[in-house]
Amino acid sequence: MNAPLPQRQRPITIAILAMGGEGGGVLADWIIDLAESNHYLAQFTSVPGVAQRTGATIYYLEIYPRAGIVDATHEPVLALMPVPGDVDIVIASELMEAGRAIQRGLITPDRTTLIASTNRVFAMTEKIAMADGRVDPDKLIEACGTAAKVMHAFDMAAIAEATGSVISAVLFGATAGAGVLPFPRQAFESAIKRGGKGIQASLAAFTAGFEATAVGATTVKTPAVNQPPPTLDGQDSDETPTNGVVHRPIPAQLLQETDKFPAGARAIARAGIERTADYQGLSYARLYLDRLAPVASADKDGRLIGETARQLALGMAYEDTIRVAELKIRPSRFARVREEVRVNDGQILEIAEFMHPRTQEIADTLPAPLGRFILRTGWVRSLMDRMTRKGRVVKTSSLRGFLLLYMVAAFKPLRPRSLRYQAENAYLEEWLATVQRTAATHYDLAIEVAAARNLVKGYGDTHERGRARFETLMALLPSLSQRPDGAAQLASLRKAANNDDTGVALDAAIAAMKESVAA
Amino acid sequence: MAERSFKEEVEKLRLGAGEEFRGEGILAITKALLESGVSYVAGYQGAPISHLMDVLADANDILEDLGVHFENSANEATAAATLAASVNYPLRGAVTFKSVVGVNVASDALSNLASGGVTGGALVIIGEDYGEGSSIMQERVHPFAQKSQIWLLDPRPNLPSIVNAVKKGFELSEISNTPVMLEVRIRACHVHGRFETSDNVRPSYTLRDAMENPRRQTDRIVLPPASYLHEKEKIEKRWPAAVKFIEDNKLNEFFDGDLIDIGIVMQGGMYNTTMRALELVGLADSLGHSRVPLYVMNVTYPLIDRELIRFAEGKRAILIVEEGQPEFLEQAINTIFRRADVQTRIEGKGMLPMAGEYTGGVVRDGVKAFARAYRPETISDAPPSNEGAVRIAAAVKAIENNVHARPPSFCTGCPERPIFTALKLVERELGTHHVSCDIGCHLFSILPPFNIGATTMGYGLGGAGAAAFNTKSDKRAISFVGDGGFWHNGLTSSIGNAVFNKSDNVTVIVDNGYTSATGGQDILSSYADNAIRKTHNSIEKAVRGVGVEWVRTLTHTYDVAGMRDTLREALTTKAKGPKVIVAQSECMLNKQRRERPLVNKAIKDGNRVVRERFGVDPDTCTGDHSCIRLSGCPSLTVAPNPDPLRTEPVTKVINSCVGCGLCGEVAHAAVLCPSFYRASIVNNPSGWDRFKAKARGAVIGFLQRRIARRQYAAA
Ligand code: SF4
């Protein structure tokens, strides 16, 4: 009696990978209702709790046609968790979650249809990096395409946003559009209608998801996070143009001076001119170009001048209280905030800034002698310290707050005489000299010296910490220039310096480097 | 008010005979209790039976109609002790809590209950939290059942089986005078399924009957010499009675198959996974027909020797599918077979892993190994498609390091986060300290971005976990206790202990108004009114009541500077004795659930409502992300830098921000960049609002045009 079992109907297995609050449960409920209303048995389970608190969660469903039951005493036995290699449909609400499904073996080339949204919700580890900790989304998309039998992947969060709905409705639409469930489109829509709550928006999102899927089966749109900013025309490139506002033009001749740079560096240098002109006028932009000239002549392939042009512009346009005030009160900034917080016509917007200028920053902005006096005179300093111990909330949308910042911004013409300006200039000149000097003998290392300037950024403690680390690295130059791998070493030290606030990683990296010299 | 409302779903509890129930496992369990004529229910929340407590709370009207009393127990020991009502009286009672931590807490009461035995059916419903998503240590409940001699049911994970287990569990308990544990795994608690209902049964004997006609039987009390007799009675009377009932009522199930010389023995809870595994290796279909004979133990303690021996008859080998370790069933079955001289080979942990969750893939591999060893001809080892394997390997390689863990963390706007932000700031001044954690949402502090906390010893034991660090030192130890843990036992175990032992340490009691980690249930100190419970009992008063003199209550945890200063003071003050900080702000998840509908309605009705949220100016943000490292709010994320000169992503606040204010407080207290702004959006502005806005707009607009005209930009 060794008869193999007759071929029988198998359940359709569906895994939904989502994060808490993304409506994975709602999506599952729709599918259950869809199945049960169309002569299928359905089972669904999950491990909630975690789902409520932003953790990654898998919802698992199995559906089985009633027609597949042969005798009433034997109902299908449905599983409570997905088995690797045995999942028909994987629905992922986010790109990294789709990657997680691959890792767990849920997506396999022989059977799995993957329906994934390509938007990114960054993991904590990606967000807390001191520089850029984001993973490469293209790698994830590529892996999804490789692992799945069929893939439908596009940015469903954007569609949800555009239709004023939630991502689960778009995913439901994409599932319908993918044609992997044995139910007609109307049956899906009926499930949404029976669910109550926000039916119109859900249906719109459903339709958008359905159509996007039906159009191009495996079309992939690169997620927005990876796209370069659309224009290079200055710091406010992303801002809504404010109607009828005219700026003072930067003379074309000045901008054209970048033509003499190698192609790769031109756009950056141009942005540098715009930045410095915006920061302190045309003569400042002139100074920028003059400073670049000697580096340009040492350049071999555009890399050195490109990096230097970038860092020099950022260094010259350092953020002081004047700059911050100026940026905060610009009309383009008001427009940007309106858009970002989605203010409608009937609503009124008020903006309050959280600022914490301390004695140091205030003294920095003042004419150098006065600034120095404040910092050096004990009682003045402690008086100022006491006055600035608490942060301030400035309401830029009120007249008082606006005028306060307007006044601070009005100090701009005095900036070149300020304490900070003098200090920054000295630092920059020294760094530029180092770049040039190094370039003469160690070209690659010079590029890294240029790039290392990026450690100096921000305000207050962040700025001080960055400067200290930058100097630590510069002090290592003599020994770095003796090593054949000096440039690579400096690059990895810079990375280590960006690893944590405490500097533990940098110390370790330096120790390791010294060790490797000794060896 | 709990996180999830079952107000609508509890209507299903009114279904009568012959109707179909469709819904979640926990709801089905509740229905089964009502159909069994239960007199009282009690318990303590914790995944996966938190929702069972929520269902009971939401069903209180229905329960009262039926004369069923429901208690929110102070902790699991209280819940277990509640079953004392079934010792002398024919009252059916059920209590519920999560494994294995709940059983740990309850074990004193459970031992006493089991020793004397019960008259009315006593059911302990255990929500098994083992495997994926579990938040506790991985241990089995099984040995607790064994050591106290409490019968253990582990039914197949479908609603009819679970419902049947509840009903039969009460009968078994009464017939054998023994409490019964019903173990339900996490996925079964939440499984959506169906079963045919019966009418609810009103208890024939009520709590009131008992209170008005009290009875006592001294031989049921755990005191010598009765306790010695209990031990004998357990073996001589209760055990055989149970075995007979289990056999007569066929609580364990036999399934035939044509491969009669092998068989699989499994815990009932493993049935669906094992069936799927058999199906995948070609030895079963999806309708429950297996070629391998099966013995499904819906009762995993006691074992029924006769049934096992009968099953083994004519079999060369059996495989035992038993999740968790040690392998109690495998050991016991070996003993049974040895004593009866049964020659059948027993496979189990040799073919399946000793420890860890028995997922579908794991069981499939084990079943395959078993079949290959004993009936190799039955499995066709089709070589896996090479192309498929190559593709999977390539995909896995491509995502290497690109998939990060996503553990649960503090919610958007969580009031607990600023407490840890403040502690990080204090540590910058005073250095790091030993931090003892507790159970609750605040335990997320151990994960990035905070990375705070060294140990967690159990619910309410945060302070106790630092007890040894009570010696002369230049630094104090810091402990955390949540309000849930505090009332669970922390008041005595952590606070009272510190007072009595003259500890100088610092304890922060995180008071967010609910037992939030278990789903936002109310407790003694909840600020909300609760129609069936007494809330509003002050933690500070309780703490002072046990003798703490240095107590500070902060009613706005988002005040990071205030929190930082208080922590600093607690860590440095010369005052003797324990320092207790009560950090109080309402759980944001619950607050939003309560307030959002009201706010939406107010806006719809045309009332003036101001909504606040935060934002970051990308042009002043330096991409250093200190703000995220000090906060970790899910609404705080990164976005591409719009500045062509910079490559680091900038911080961005997404629209889910609830405007809790932490971002601004952090920017101030930690002296971060001036990029944060608070946007106040006035809905349905008043006439005065509009006038003000217009007037300001005129002046500001004029100045802004001037600013723009002076600004240099490429043409
Ligand atoms: S203010 Fe900051 S911490 Fe609070 S909810 Fe908004 S983003 Fe989160």
Short mmCIF file of N, CA and C and ligand atoms in Angstrom, two decimals, chain B residues 411-414 417-418 558 588 612-615 631-637 652-654 656-666 676-677, ligand 1:
data_model
loop_
_atom_site.label_atom_id
_atom_site.label_comp_id
_atom_site.label_asym_id
_atom_site.label_seq_id
_atom_site.Cartn_x
_atom_site.Cartn_y
_atom_site.Cartn_z
N CYS B 411 7.63 55.06 20.21
CA CYS B 411 6.74 55.60 19.17
C CYS B 411 7.02 57.09 18.93
N THR B 412 6.42 57.56 17.87
CA THR B 412 6.44 59.00 17.61
C THR B 412 5.87 59.75 18.81
N GLY B 413 6.63 60.73 19.25
CA GLY B 413 6.13 61.57 20.33
C GLY B 413 6.09 60.90 21.70
N CYS B 414 6.75 59.75 21.84
CA CYS B 414 6.72 59.02 23.12
C CYS B 414 7.30 59.86 24.24
N ARG B 417 10.98 58.88 25.72
CA ARG B 417 12.21 59.16 25.01
C ARG B 417 12.98 60.33 25.64
N PRO B 418 12.30 61.45 25.95
CA PRO B 418 13.05 62.57 26.53
C PRO B 418 13.76 62.23 27.84
N TYR B 558 8.76 66.01 28.55
CA TYR B 558 9.37 66.62 27.36
C TYR B 558 10.30 67.77 27.72
N MET B 588 1.90 58.49 24.39
CA MET B 588 1.44 59.23 23.23
C MET B 588 0.52 58.40 22.35
N GLU B 612 0.30 71.57 15.94
CA GLU B 612 1.73 71.89 15.89
C GLU B 612 2.50 70.73 15.33
N ARG B 613 3.51 71.05 14.57
CA ARG B 613 4.46 70.02 14.18
C ARG B 613 5.82 70.67 13.98
N PHE B 614 6.83 69.86 13.92
CA PHE B 614 8.17 70.40 13.78
C PHE B 614 8.72 70.19 12.38
N GLY B 615 9.75 70.93 12.08
CA GLY B 615 10.38 70.79 10.78
C GLY B 615 11.86 71.15 10.89
N SER B 631 17.31 61.44 20.01
CA SER B 631 15.86 61.33 20.08
C SER B 631 15.37 59.99 19.55
N GLY B 632 15.65 59.72 18.28
CA GLY B 632 15.20 58.44 17.72
C GLY B 632 13.72 58.40 17.43
N CYS B 633 13.08 59.54 17.34
CA CYS B 633 11.65 59.55 17.03
C CYS B 633 11.43 59.01 15.62
N PRO B 634 10.47 58.13 15.43
CA PRO B 634 10.21 57.59 14.10
C PRO B 634 9.82 58.67 13.08
N SER B 635 9.34 59.81 13.55
CA SER B 635 8.98 60.88 12.62
C SER B 635 10.19 61.68 12.19
N LEU B 636 11.32 61.36 12.76
CA LEU B 636 12.55 62.06 12.43
C LEU B 636 13.35 61.15 11.51
N THR B 637 13.54 61.58 10.28
CA THR B 637 14.26 60.71 9.36
C THR B 637 15.26 61.52 8.56
N LYS B 652 15.04 65.20 8.41
CA LYS B 652 13.74 65.66 7.93
C LYS B 652 12.67 65.20 8.93
N VAL B 653 11.73 66.05 9.19
CA VAL B 653 10.61 65.67 10.05
C VAL B 653 9.45 65.34 9.13
N ILE B 654 8.90 64.15 9.27
CA ILE B 654 7.79 63.81 8.37
C ILE B 654 6.46 64.18 9.01
N SER B 656 4.01 62.79 10.13
CA SER B 656 3.41 62.07 11.25
C SER B 656 3.80 62.69 12.59
N CYS B 657 4.68 63.68 12.57
CA CYS B 657 5.10 64.37 13.80
C CYS B 657 3.86 64.86 14.54
N VAL B 658 3.83 64.60 15.85
CA VAL B 658 2.67 65.04 16.63
C VAL B 658 2.98 66.32 17.40
N GLY B 659 4.16 66.88 17.12
CA GLY B 659 4.49 68.16 17.76
C GLY B 659 4.67 68.06 19.25
N CYS B 660 5.26 66.93 19.70
CA CYS B 660 5.41 66.75 21.15
C CYS B 660 6.37 67.78 21.74
N GLY B 661 7.23 68.33 20.90
CA GLY B 661 8.11 69.40 21.38
C GLY B 661 9.51 68.94 21.71
N LEU B 662 9.73 67.63 21.73
CA LEU B 662 11.05 67.14 22.11
C LEU B 662 12.14 67.69 21.20
N CYS B 663 11.86 67.77 19.91
CA CYS B 663 12.89 68.23 18.99
C CYS B 663 13.40 69.60 19.39
N GLY B 664 12.51 70.50 19.73
CA GLY B 664 12.92 71.84 20.14
C GLY B 664 13.69 71.80 21.44
N GLU B 665 13.20 70.99 22.38
CA GLU B 665 13.86 70.90 23.69
C GLU B 665 15.28 70.35 23.53
N VAL B 666 15.42 69.37 22.67
CA VAL B 666 16.74 68.79 22.47
C VAL B 666 17.66 69.81 21.82
N PHE B 676 15.83 73.51 13.64
CA PHE B 676 14.46 73.10 13.97
C PHE B 676 13.52 74.29 14.05
N TYR B 677 12.36 74.10 13.48
CA TYR B 677 11.31 75.10 13.68
C TYR B 677 10.03 74.40 14.07
S1 SF4 C 1 8.56 67.00 17.82
FE1 SF4 C 1 10.25 65.66 17.21
S2 SF4 C 1 10.19 64.03 18.75
FE2 SF4 C 1 8.21 65.07 18.88
S3 SF4 C 1 6.86 63.93 17.51
FE3 SF4 C 1 7.74 65.58 16.28
S4 SF4 C 1 9.56 64.66 15.32
FE4 SF4 C 1 8.95 63.31 17.02
#
